[in-house]
Amino acid sequence: MSLRVDVLLPRRLQSALAYTTPDPELVPGDFVAVPLGKREEIGCVWDAAEVVMARLPADLAFPPPKPVDPSRLRPVSRRIDAPGLPETLRCFVDWVSAYTLAPQGMVLAMAMRGWTPAPPKSVRLWRLASPGHPPKLTAARQKVLDAASAKPMSIKALAEKAGVSPAVISACIKLNLLEAAPAEPAFRDEAIKVPQPPTLSASQETIARSLRDIVRKQQFEAILLEGVTGSGKTEVYLEAVQECLTLERQSLVLLPEIALSTQWISRFTRRFGFAPLVWHSSMGDGHRRRVWQHVRSGAPCVVVGARSALFLPFTDLGLIIVDEEHEPAFKQEEGVIYHGRDMAVLRARQATVPVMLVSATPSLETLANVQAGRYRHLVLPDRHAGAALPDVRALDMRLAPPSRGQFLSPTLLSACRETLARGEQAMLFLNRRGYAPLTLCRQCGHRIECPKCTAWLVEHRAQRRMVCHHCEYTMPIPTQCPSCAATESLVPVGPGIERVTEEVQRELAGVRILVMSSDSLVSAEAARIAVTQIAQQEVDLIIGTQLVAKGWHFPHLTLVGVVDADLGLNGGDLRAAERTVQLLQQVGGRAGREARPGTVLLQTYLPDHPAMKALVSQDFHHFMTQEAANRRPGFWPPFGRLAALIVSAGTPESADALARALSDMAPKGEGLEVLGPAPAPLTKLRGRHRRRLLLRTRKGIAVQPLLRLWLQKLRLKSDQKIVVDIDPVSFF
């Protein structure tokens, strides 16, 4: 007798497909191979539609599936002998799909990233065999035994250390000079160290005690852990991680830039004596498989990862932490569009475990949840070990402008000289990569633009290329104007960090400079080397983009200069002022984190802007209160709901037609409004023409049912596409 079974495939499918199977033991979560067209696909047996519906609140429920003729169902090819997806993860996939309106299959693809039907290959380690009567040893074999006396190693590592070929190692194994070592605990650092727990201050210990109590209760609770930069928030929340390990459960820590967070991983390793499991997009397939399998086994562990780590198959999750919860990097803008912070709260609620949101500059959404009583609020008001917050000053560029053709004011340059003369380190921050954001012709005024995007090409002089930072289109730096063919007429306009570096080399001769940006720190190893150089004072001055704002601790850094503090205030972004204050307060927080006092200098043409005043006064909460007052009357987030619809097509006419049709069908009613259509700020992106509409509703109105009814009326042409972004944080 054949049974019907639903199978979800990791493809752009709205829901599971129906198949038949004679296997009565096939259950939801099992992996199977099924036919799809003329090929075979691997999918996951999914819960029946009525079970999925019961998991979701009414306003998120999927449309009921269409009836399928049983005679048309194809049989499951075979069952895959591998651990399946746990129910909590399947439930999470359903929720994310329902909330974001992303196809279920695309969400499943994220949950299967790292899955493999075969167990991961283990690397065999070898050690010295028990003493016996060894034969006469050659010089090469003696080198092997000397090298093997330290610790067990792989054949490759042992050969490299002894300076011999792998064949010599194999010969030693055959002669029983080496024996296989017992398997080490998965993912433990080879150099296991003695744990070095920190000495907490009285205020830190009070917060840590509360966090440990919360973890022991094993109930859902959302907590905002707020603390000024340098207050020791990481050490405090690691106490909660320690409690979770004591309970032999699994923990997840999300970081906004995990690939470059070498300091965090080093701090963790010192604290616990072993390294955490690491998960992010730069990891190799083998590492991904091992992490996936280890997490699925339910073994106690700590995973530190990017937002995608939420989709790992935890079976005994005890705690989730979102560090720097305010960071826009937690929002995924392509594929399945979701906010890692918000989905972390959802995952914790489903797993009935606490979630801790950590920040020195919490988002307005999180503060609103605190004010409404939904989140507990714990605060570390002072820097650790008596360090003082830096002195923040605004440099009015109208009163003390830079020299012609330069971008650093005399005041900032003088402060850099004085800081370096004291043997301290300085940092210059400019959130703009490359040499110059715009290149134009002095003869005809032509601006060099990307042929695929509505964006200027950025000159990267070090690479001798012009680059689009939106689609990665590149071309050589032209020697003449592409429009009028004039030679020696192209001039760079505005500064990027390469141009600032050039100016520093000219003004501060002999200074040792380190550039920290995504162009220079392309790997975790590059970041580790940079951090080591700074810590050992092999660097005098750091020049960086927003990468330098993310949690670094440089003990000798006492001066931070922000080259263009007004940069983030341009444009009509709803959160422009909030983001500027968050980013610059985080950047400034790198200064004076230990005994020596710090100074932050903000170069600005808008010293009276509320954001600049908030930074100088260091009254973050007063600024956020003002922001809330500005947004509340218009029902802007967090006091209302937003959903963006981004229309794109191959031609502007097709994009306009679809946008108008969408506007004509827009939902109407009290408490909701549709804004647009209007050209997107990036009207053309990767060759596609873009328009935007924005659905705004009052807080109590769910946007998902409105969007489902709205979009199901449309029939798209082959070149047309609509992307839905629930709770947008970017308006590009």
mmCIF file of N, CA and C in Angstrom, residues 487-563:
data_model
loop_
_atom_site.group_PDB
_atom_site.id
_atom_site.type_symbol
_atom_site.label_atom_id
_atom_site.label_comp_id
_atom_site.label_asym_id
_atom_site.label_seq_id
_atom_site.Cartn_x
_atom_site.Cartn_y
_atom_site.Cartn_z
ATOM 1 N N THR A 487 42.457 64.403 -23.141
ATOM 2 C CA THR A 487 43.470 63.723 -22.336
ATOM 3 C C THR A 487 43.838 64.582 -21.129
ATOM 4 N N GLU A 488 44.258 63.911 -20.056
ATOM 5 C CA GLU A 488 44.656 64.571 -18.811
ATOM 6 C C GLU A 488 43.576 65.516 -18.287
ATOM 7 N N SER A 489 42.312 65.156 -18.529
ATOM 8 C CA SER A 489 41.195 66.002 -18.078
ATOM 9 C C SER A 489 40.388 65.356 -16.964
ATOM 10 N N LEU A 490 40.653 64.094 -16.669
ATOM 11 C CA LEU A 490 39.864 63.385 -15.667
ATOM 12 C C LEU A 490 40.425 63.677 -14.272
ATOM 13 N N VAL A 491 39.549 64.088 -13.359
ATOM 14 C CA VAL A 491 39.991 64.427 -12.006
ATOM 15 C C VAL A 491 39.143 63.673 -10.987
ATOM 16 N N PRO A 492 39.765 63.195 -9.906
ATOM 17 C CA PRO A 492 38.997 62.550 -8.837
ATOM 18 C C PRO A 492 38.309 63.605 -7.986
ATOM 19 N N VAL A 493 37.094 63.309 -7.555
ATOM 20 C CA VAL A 493 36.319 64.233 -6.731
ATOM 21 C C VAL A 493 35.955 63.529 -5.426
ATOM 22 N N GLY A 494 36.317 64.148 -4.318
ATOM 23 C CA GLY A 494 35.991 63.578 -3.016
ATOM 24 C C GLY A 494 37.012 62.551 -2.577
ATOM 25 N N PRO A 495 37.033 62.241 -1.281
ATOM 26 C CA PRO A 495 38.020 61.301 -0.766
ATOM 27 C C PRO A 495 37.461 59.902 -0.522
ATOM 28 N N GLY A 496 38.293 58.904 -0.777
ATOM 29 C CA GLY A 496 38.124 57.558 -0.250
ATOM 30 C C GLY A 496 39.305 57.292 0.662
ATOM 31 N N ILE A 497 39.351 56.125 1.278
ATOM 32 C CA ILE A 497 40.427 55.905 2.255
ATOM 33 C C ILE A 497 41.806 55.837 1.584
ATOM 34 N N GLU A 498 41.868 55.455 0.302
ATOM 35 C CA GLU A 498 43.161 55.468 -0.377
ATOM 36 C C GLU A 498 43.686 56.901 -0.498
ATOM 37 N N ARG A 499 42.796 57.834 -0.783
ATOM 38 C CA ARG A 499 43.209 59.231 -0.929
ATOM 39 C C ARG A 499 43.602 59.830 0.424
ATOM 40 N N VAL A 500 42.878 59.460 1.468
ATOM 41 C CA VAL A 500 43.246 59.904 2.809
ATOM 42 C C VAL A 500 44.616 59.346 3.189
ATOM 43 N N THR A 501 44.863 58.080 2.832
ATOM 44 C CA THR A 501 46.167 57.469 3.104
ATOM 45 C C THR A 501 47.276 58.247 2.401
ATOM 46 N N GLU A 502 47.037 58.620 1.165
ATOM 47 C CA GLU A 502 48.015 59.395 0.403
ATOM 48 C C GLU A 502 48.304 60.737 1.089
ATOM 49 N N GLU A 503 47.237 61.382 1.592
ATOM 50 C CA GLU A 503 47.410 62.666 2.272
ATOM 51 C C GLU A 503 48.180 62.502 3.576
ATOM 52 N N VAL A 504 47.894 61.435 4.319
ATOM 53 C CA VAL A 504 48.610 61.191 5.577
ATOM 54 C C VAL A 504 50.091 60.940 5.303
ATOM 55 N N GLN A 505 50.396 60.172 4.279
ATOM 56 C CA GLN A 505 51.796 59.899 3.946
ATOM 57 C C GLN A 505 52.536 61.185 3.589
ATOM 58 N N ARG A 506 51.803 62.124 3.025
ATOM 59 C CA ARG A 506 52.420 63.400 2.649
ATOM 60 C C ARG A 506 52.590 64.316 3.862
ATOM 61 N N GLU A 507 51.594 64.344 4.750
ATOM 62 C CA GLU A 507 51.599 65.268 5.882
ATOM 63 C C GLU A 507 52.315 64.725 7.104
ATOM 64 N N LEU A 508 52.309 63.403 7.279
ATOM 65 C CA LEU A 508 52.920 62.783 8.460
ATOM 66 C C LEU A 508 53.980 61.795 7.998
ATOM 67 N N ALA A 509 55.030 62.317 7.435
ATOM 68 C CA ALA A 509 56.069 61.475 6.836
ATOM 69 C C ALA A 509 56.649 60.513 7.871
ATOM 70 N N GLY A 510 56.857 59.275 7.428
ATOM 71 C CA GLY A 510 57.479 58.266 8.284
ATOM 72 C C GLY A 510 56.533 57.522 9.194
ATOM 73 N N VAL A 511 55.256 57.903 9.187
ATOM 74 C CA VAL A 511 54.279 57.235 10.045
ATOM 75 C C VAL A 511 53.955 55.853 9.473
ATOM 76 N N ARG A 512 53.909 54.857 10.346
ATOM 77 C CA ARG A 512 53.573 53.492 9.925
ATOM 78 C C ARG A 512 52.046 53.357 9.872
ATOM 79 N N ILE A 513 51.522 53.096 8.684
ATOM 80 C CA ILE A 513 50.078 53.126 8.440
ATOM 81 C C ILE A 513 49.566 51.721 8.154
ATOM 82 N N LEU A 514 48.387 51.422 8.695
ATOM 83 C CA LEU A 514 47.683 50.179 8.369
ATOM 84 C C LEU A 514 46.282 50.542 7.890
ATOM 85 N N VAL A 515 45.903 50.048 6.705
ATOM 86 C CA VAL A 515 44.566 50.288 6.163
ATOM 87 C C VAL A 515 43.689 49.077 6.466
ATOM 88 N N MET A 516 42.527 49.346 7.078
ATOM 89 C CA MET A 516 41.592 48.272 7.418
ATOM 90 C C MET A 516 40.275 48.510 6.677
ATOM 91 N N SER A 517 40.058 47.722 5.631
ATOM 92 C CA SER A 517 38.812 47.772 4.869
ATOM 93 C C SER A 517 38.578 46.403 4.277
ATOM 94 N N SER A 518 37.418 46.208 3.671
ATOM 95 C CA SER A 518 37.118 44.909 3.063
ATOM 96 C C SER A 518 38.012 44.633 1.863
ATOM 97 N N ASP A 519 38.677 45.671 1.326
ATOM 98 C CA ASP A 519 39.619 45.465 0.222
ATOM 99 C C ASP A 519 40.959 44.947 0.720
ATOM 100 N N SER A 520 41.346 45.341 1.943
ATOM 101 C CA SER A 520 42.661 44.950 2.458
ATOM 102 C C SER A 520 42.597 43.747 3.392
ATOM 103 N N LEU A 521 41.509 43.611 4.158
ATOM 104 C CA LEU A 521 41.359 42.463 5.063
ATOM 105 C C LEU A 521 40.404 41.466 4.411
ATOM 106 N N VAL A 522 40.937 40.672 3.509
ATOM 107 C CA VAL A 522 40.091 39.797 2.696
ATOM 108 C C VAL A 522 39.858 38.440 3.344
ATOM 109 N N SER A 523 40.470 38.184 4.495
ATOM 110 C CA SER A 523 40.300 36.893 5.158
ATOM 111 C C SER A 523 40.485 37.065 6.654
ATOM 112 N N ALA A 524 40.101 36.021 7.392
ATOM 113 C CA ALA A 524 40.289 36.037 8.841
ATOM 114 C C ALA A 524 41.769 36.074 9.195
ATOM 115 N N GLU A 525 42.600 35.431 8.382
ATOM 116 C CA GLU A 525 44.034 35.439 8.646
ATOM 117 C C GLU A 525 44.614 36.839 8.477
ATOM 118 N N ALA A 526 44.155 37.554 7.442
ATOM 119 C CA ALA A 526 44.618 38.931 7.246
ATOM 120 C C ALA A 526 44.210 39.806 8.424
ATOM 121 N N ALA A 527 43.002 39.593 8.944
ATOM 122 C CA ALA A 527 42.549 40.356 10.107
ATOM 123 C C ALA A 527 43.387 40.018 11.337
ATOM 124 N N ARG A 528 43.712 38.738 11.492
ATOM 125 C CA ARG A 528 44.529 38.326 12.650
ATOM 126 C C ARG A 528 45.902 38.990 12.615
ATOM 127 N N ILE A 529 46.504 39.027 11.439
ATOM 128 C CA ILE A 529 47.820 39.656 11.302
ATOM 129 C C ILE A 529 47.730 41.144 11.622
ATOM 130 N N ALA A 530 46.677 41.798 11.122
ATOM 131 C CA ALA A 530 46.502 43.229 11.374
ATOM 132 C C ALA A 530 46.346 43.502 12.865
ATOM 133 N N VAL A 531 45.536 42.713 13.535
ATOM 134 C CA VAL A 531 45.315 42.901 14.977
ATOM 135 C C VAL A 531 46.619 42.709 15.750
ATOM 136 N N THR A 532 47.397 41.709 15.352
ATOM 137 C CA THR A 532 48.679 41.459 16.022
ATOM 138 C C THR A 532 49.625 42.641 15.838
ATOM 139 N N GLN A 533 49.682 43.177 14.629
ATOM 140 C CA GLN A 533 50.559 44.321 14.367
ATOM 141 C C GLN A 533 50.161 45.530 15.216
ATOM 142 N N ILE A 534 48.851 45.762 15.340
ATOM 143 C CA ILE A 534 48.381 46.897 16.144
ATOM 144 C C ILE A 534 48.696 46.676 17.618
ATOM 145 N N ALA A 535 48.423 45.467 18.107
ATOM 146 C CA ALA A 535 48.650 45.173 19.526
ATOM 147 C C ALA A 535 50.120 45.296 19.900
ATOM 148 N N GLN A 536 51.020 44.923 18.977
ATOM 149 C CA GLN A 536 52.456 44.989 19.246
ATOM 150 C C GLN A 536 53.055 46.342 18.877
ATOM 151 N N GLN A 537 52.181 47.300 18.570
ATOM 152 C CA GLN A 537 52.582 48.677 18.241
ATOM 153 C C GLN A 537 53.564 48.728 17.069
ATOM 154 N N GLU A 538 53.336 47.845 16.105
ATOM 155 C CA GLU A 538 54.080 47.915 14.852
ATOM 156 C C GLU A 538 53.390 48.872 13.878
ATOM 157 N N VAL A 539 52.275 49.457 14.328
ATOM 158 C CA VAL A 539 51.487 50.385 13.529
ATOM 159 C C VAL A 539 51.282 51.656 14.344
ATOM 160 N N ASP A 540 51.411 52.804 13.690
ATOM 161 C CA ASP A 540 51.171 54.081 14.373
ATOM 162 C C ASP A 540 49.762 54.595 14.131
ATOM 163 N N LEU A 541 49.293 54.463 12.896
ATOM 164 C CA LEU A 541 48.018 55.064 12.526
ATOM 165 C C LEU A 541 47.202 54.094 11.680
ATOM 166 N N ILE A 542 45.947 53.910 12.058
ATOM 167 C CA ILE A 542 45.020 53.019 11.350
ATOM 168 C C ILE A 542 44.077 53.887 10.529
ATOM 169 N N ILE A 543 43.861 53.509 9.287
ATOM 170 C CA ILE A 543 42.888 54.189 8.435
ATOM 171 C C ILE A 543 41.872 53.135 8.001
ATOM 172 N N GLY A 544 40.592 53.351 8.327
ATOM 173 C CA GLY A 544 39.638 52.289 8.073
ATOM 174 C C GLY A 544 38.254 52.764 7.703
ATOM 175 N N THR A 545 37.490 51.825 7.157
ATOM 176 C CA THR A 545 36.073 52.016 6.860
ATOM 177 C C THR A 545 35.263 51.477 8.032
ATOM 178 N N GLN A 546 33.965 51.210 7.824
ATOM 179 C CA GLN A 546 33.104 50.780 8.917
ATOM 180 C C GLN A 546 33.572 49.482 9.557
ATOM 181 N N LEU A 547 34.497 48.784 8.904
ATOM 182 C CA LEU A 547 35.039 47.560 9.482
ATOM 183 C C LEU A 547 35.684 47.807 10.841
ATOM 184 N N VAL A 548 36.240 49.003 11.051
ATOM 185 C CA VAL A 548 36.949 49.269 12.309
ATOM 186 C C VAL A 548 35.987 49.562 13.455
ATOM 187 N N ALA A 549 34.692 49.643 13.177
ATOM 188 C CA ALA A 549 33.725 49.973 14.231
ATOM 189 C C ALA A 549 33.225 48.753 14.969
ATOM 190 N N LYS A 550 33.563 47.555 14.521
ATOM 191 C CA LYS A 550 32.890 46.356 14.995
ATOM 192 C C LYS A 550 33.660 45.635 16.102
ATOM 193 N N GLY A 551 33.686 46.226 17.289
ATOM 194 C CA GLY A 551 34.114 45.487 18.471
ATOM 195 C C GLY A 551 35.601 45.330 18.692
ATOM 196 N N TRP A 552 36.449 46.024 17.937
ATOM 197 C CA TRP A 552 37.885 45.880 18.136
ATOM 198 C C TRP A 552 38.316 46.494 19.478
ATOM 199 N N HIS A 553 39.364 45.915 20.045
ATOM 200 C CA HIS A 553 39.950 46.456 21.284
ATOM 201 C C HIS A 553 41.431 46.688 21.027
ATOM 202 N N PHE A 554 41.814 47.961 20.880
ATOM 203 C CA PHE A 554 43.203 48.335 20.642
ATOM 204 C C PHE A 554 43.677 49.127 21.862
ATOM 205 N N PRO A 555 44.455 48.524 22.743
ATOM 206 C CA PRO A 555 44.775 49.149 24.031
ATOM 207 C C PRO A 555 45.579 50.439 23.936
ATOM 208 N N HIS A 556 46.328 50.652 22.852
ATOM 209 C CA HIS A 556 47.182 51.831 22.748
ATOM 210 C C HIS A 556 46.551 52.932 21.893
ATOM 211 N N LEU A 557 45.328 52.725 21.442
ATOM 212 C CA LEU A 557 44.658 53.697 20.580
ATOM 213 C C LEU A 557 43.962 54.758 21.433
ATOM 214 N N THR A 558 44.347 56.017 21.236
ATOM 215 C CA THR A 558 43.764 57.083 22.064
ATOM 216 C C THR A 558 43.099 58.184 21.253
ATOM 217 N N LEU A 559 43.310 58.224 19.935
ATOM 218 C CA LEU A 559 42.710 59.279 19.120
ATOM 219 C C LEU A 559 41.970 58.654 17.946
ATOM 220 N N VAL A 560 40.719 59.069 17.762
ATOM 221 C CA VAL A 560 39.938 58.681 16.584
ATOM 222 C C VAL A 560 39.508 59.961 15.874
ATOM 223 N N GLY A 561 39.829 60.063 14.594
ATOM 224 C CA GLY A 561 39.384 61.187 13.787
ATOM 225 C C GLY A 561 38.427 60.717 12.716
ATOM 226 N N VAL A 562 37.234 61.288 12.679
ATOM 227 C CA VAL A 562 36.243 60.939 11.665
ATOM 228 C C VAL A 562 36.368 61.960 10.533
ATOM 229 N N VAL A 563 36.780 61.511 9.364
ATOM 230 C CA VAL A 563 37.104 62.419 8.263
ATOM 231 C C VAL A 563 35.866 63.123 7.734
#
